[in-house]
Amino acid sequence: MQMVVLFVVQGLCFAVLDAAMLTRVMQPLFRQHIGSLMLDGLRIGPAVGFYILYIAGLTLLVSLPALRAGSLLQAAMGGAILGAVAYGTYELTSHAIMKDWHIRMVLTDMAWGTLLSALTATVGVAAARAVSPG
């Protein structure tokens, strides 16, 4: 039961927070620098695929070990590290090879991925612990 709660709560937390950030901050920032490369709409399949894959990785690599250790700090730190690595890989590679990939895009998205992953893992572990303490 804890695993289901962990995955579902993290998925909801991540999706809701990310949707707000994407629409209010990231989309205008990216449109300013690489607007001609952006779609008018969203490709749902790849977006859903990313969310499932990322939450699965966050759950298995960060949240489940933190839940077993009983440590919210471990969840937050592990989430922050995974977020920085994952978002950093994408952003730094894009900045290295793409002509109009602005450093502001890189720093904003990396900071967001770090914070979002830390928060999501912490919320997920807290929720899973509340369902089945100890």
CSV table of C-alpha atoms in Angstrom, one decimal:
chain,number,residue,atom,x,y,z
A,1,MET,CA,0.0,0.0,0.0
A,2,GLN,CA,2.8,2.4,0.8
A,3,MET,CA,4.3,2.0,-2.7
A,4,VAL,CA,1.0,2.9,-4.3
A,5,VAL,CA,0.6,5.9,-2.1
A,6,LEU,CA,4.2,7.0,-2.8
A,7,PHE,CA,3.8,6.8,-6.5
A,8,VAL,CA,0.3,8.4,-6.7
A,9,VAL,CA,1.0,11.2,-4.3
A,10,GLN,CA,4.3,12.0,-6.0
A,11,GLY,CA,2.8,11.9,-9.4
A,12,LEU,CA,0.0,14.3,-8.4
A,13,CYS,CA,2.4,16.6,-6.5
A,14,PHE,CA,4.9,16.7,-9.4
A,15,ALA,CA,2.3,17.2,-12.1
A,16,VAL,CA,0.4,20.0,-10.4
A,17,LEU,CA,3.4,22.0,-9.4
A,18,ASP,CA,5.2,21.4,-12.7
A,19,ALA,CA,2.1,22.5,-14.7
A,20,ALA,CA,1.9,25.7,-12.8
A,21,MET,CA,5.6,26.4,-13.3
A,22,LEU,CA,5.6,25.4,-16.9
A,23,THR,CA,2.7,27.7,-17.8
A,24,ARG,CA,3.7,30.7,-15.7
A,25,VAL,CA,7.5,30.8,-15.9
A,26,MET,CA,9.1,28.3,-18.2
A,27,GLN,CA,6.9,28.6,-21.3
A,28,PRO,CA,7.3,32.4,-21.4
A,29,LEU,CA,11.0,32.1,-20.8
A,30,PHE,CA,11.5,29.5,-23.5
A,31,ARG,CA,9.2,31.3,-25.9
A,32,GLN,CA,11.4,34.4,-25.5
A,33,HIS,CA,14.6,32.6,-26.5
A,34,ILE,CA,13.5,29.7,-28.7
A,35,GLY,CA,9.9,30.6,-29.6
A,36,SER,CA,10.2,29.5,-33.3
A,37,LEU,CA,11.1,26.0,-32.2
A,38,MET,CA,8.2,25.6,-29.8
A,39,LEU,CA,4.9,23.9,-30.7
A,40,ASP,CA,1.6,25.8,-30.3
A,41,GLY,CA,0.2,22.9,-28.3
A,42,LEU,CA,1.5,20.0,-26.2
A,43,ARG,CA,2.3,16.4,-27.3
A,44,ILE,CA,0.5,14.5,-24.6
A,45,GLY,CA,2.1,11.1,-25.2
A,46,PRO,CA,5.7,12.2,-24.6
A,47,ALA,CA,4.7,14.4,-21.6
A,48,VAL,CA,2.9,11.5,-19.9
A,49,GLY,CA,5.8,9.2,-20.7
A,50,PHE,CA,8.2,11.6,-19.0
A,51,TYR,CA,6.1,12.0,-15.9
A,52,ILE,CA,5.7,8.2,-15.5
A,53,LEU,CA,9.3,7.5,-16.1
A,54,TYR,CA,10.5,10.3,-13.9
A,55,ILE,CA,8.2,9.5,-11.0
A,56,ALA,CA,9.2,5.8,-11.3
A,57,GLY,CA,12.9,6.7,-11.1
A,58,LEU,CA,12.3,9.1,-8.2
A,59,THR,CA,10.3,6.5,-6.4
A,60,LEU,CA,12.8,3.6,-6.8
A,61,LEU,CA,16.0,5.6,-6.5
A,62,VAL,CA,15.1,8.2,-3.8
A,63,SER,CA,11.8,7.9,-2.1
A,64,LEU,CA,11.6,4.1,-1.4
A,65,PRO,CA,15.1,4.1,0.2
A,66,ALA,CA,14.2,7.2,2.2
A,67,LEU,CA,10.9,5.6,3.3
A,68,ARG,CA,12.7,2.5,4.5
A,69,ALA,CA,15.2,4.6,6.4
A,70,GLY,CA,12.4,6.7,7.9
A,71,SER,CA,14.1,9.9,6.8
A,72,LEU,CA,12.4,12.9,5.2
A,73,LEU,CA,15.8,14.6,5.0
A,74,GLN,CA,17.1,11.7,2.9
A,75,ALA,CA,14.1,12.1,0.6
A,76,ALA,CA,14.7,15.8,0.2
A,77,MET,CA,18.4,15.5,-0.4
A,78,GLY,CA,18.1,12.5,-2.7
A,79,GLY,CA,15.3,14.2,-4.6
A,80,ALA,CA,17.4,17.4,-5.0
A,81,ILE,CA,20.4,15.4,-6.3
A,82,LEU,CA,18.3,13.4,-8.8
A,83,GLY,CA,16.6,16.6,-9.9
A,84,ALA,CA,19.8,18.5,-10.4
A,85,VAL,CA,21.4,15.6,-12.3
A,86,ALA,CA,18.3,14.9,-14.5
A,87,TYR,CA,17.4,18.5,-15.3
A,88,GLY,CA,21.1,19.5,-15.5
A,89,THR,CA,21.8,16.7,-18.1
A,90,TYR,CA,19.1,18.0,-20.3
A,91,GLU,CA,19.8,21.7,-19.9
A,92,LEU,CA,23.6,21.7,-20.0
A,93,THR,CA,23.6,19.4,-23.0
A,94,SER,CA,21.1,21.7,-24.8
A,95,HIS,CA,23.1,24.7,-23.9
A,96,ALA,CA,26.3,23.1,-25.2
A,97,ILE,CA,24.8,22.2,-28.6
A,98,MET,CA,21.9,24.6,-29.3
A,99,LYS,CA,22.5,28.1,-30.7
A,100,ASP,CA,19.8,30.0,-28.9
A,101,TRP,CA,19.7,28.0,-25.6
A,102,HIS,CA,20.1,30.8,-23.1
A,103,ILE,CA,21.9,30.4,-19.8
A,104,ARG,CA,18.8,31.8,-18.0
A,105,MET,CA,16.8,28.9,-19.3
A,106,VAL,CA,19.5,26.5,-18.0
A,107,LEU,CA,19.7,28.0,-14.5
A,108,THR,CA,15.9,28.4,-14.1
A,109,ASP,CA,15.1,24.9,-15.2
A,110,MET,CA,17.9,23.3,-13.2
A,111,ALA,CA,16.8,25.1,-10.1
A,112,TRP,CA,13.2,24.2,-10.7
A,113,GLY,CA,14.0,20.5,-11.3
A,114,THR,CA,16.1,20.4,-8.1
A,115,LEU,CA,13.4,22.0,-5.9
A,116,LEU,CA,10.5,20.1,-7.5
A,117,SER,CA,12.2,16.7,-7.1
A,118,ALA,CA,13.2,17.4,-3.5
A,119,LEU,CA,9.7,18.6,-2.6
A,120,THR,CA,7.9,15.8,-4.5
A,121,ALA,CA,10.0,13.1,-2.8
A,122,THR,CA,9.5,14.6,0.6
A,123,VAL,CA,5.8,14.9,0.2
A,124,GLY,CA,5.6,11.4,-1.1
A,125,VAL,CA,7.5,9.9,1.8
A,126,ALA,CA,5.5,11.9,4.3
A,127,ALA,CA,2.3,10.7,2.8
A,128,ALA,CA,3.4,7.1,2.7
A,129,ARG,CA,4.5,7.2,6.3
A,130,ALA,CA,1.2,8.7,7.3
A,131,VAL,CA,-0.7,5.8,5.7
A,132,SER,CA,1.4,3.2,7.4
A,133,PRO,CA,3.6,4.5,10.1
A,134,GLY,CA,6.7,2.7,11.3
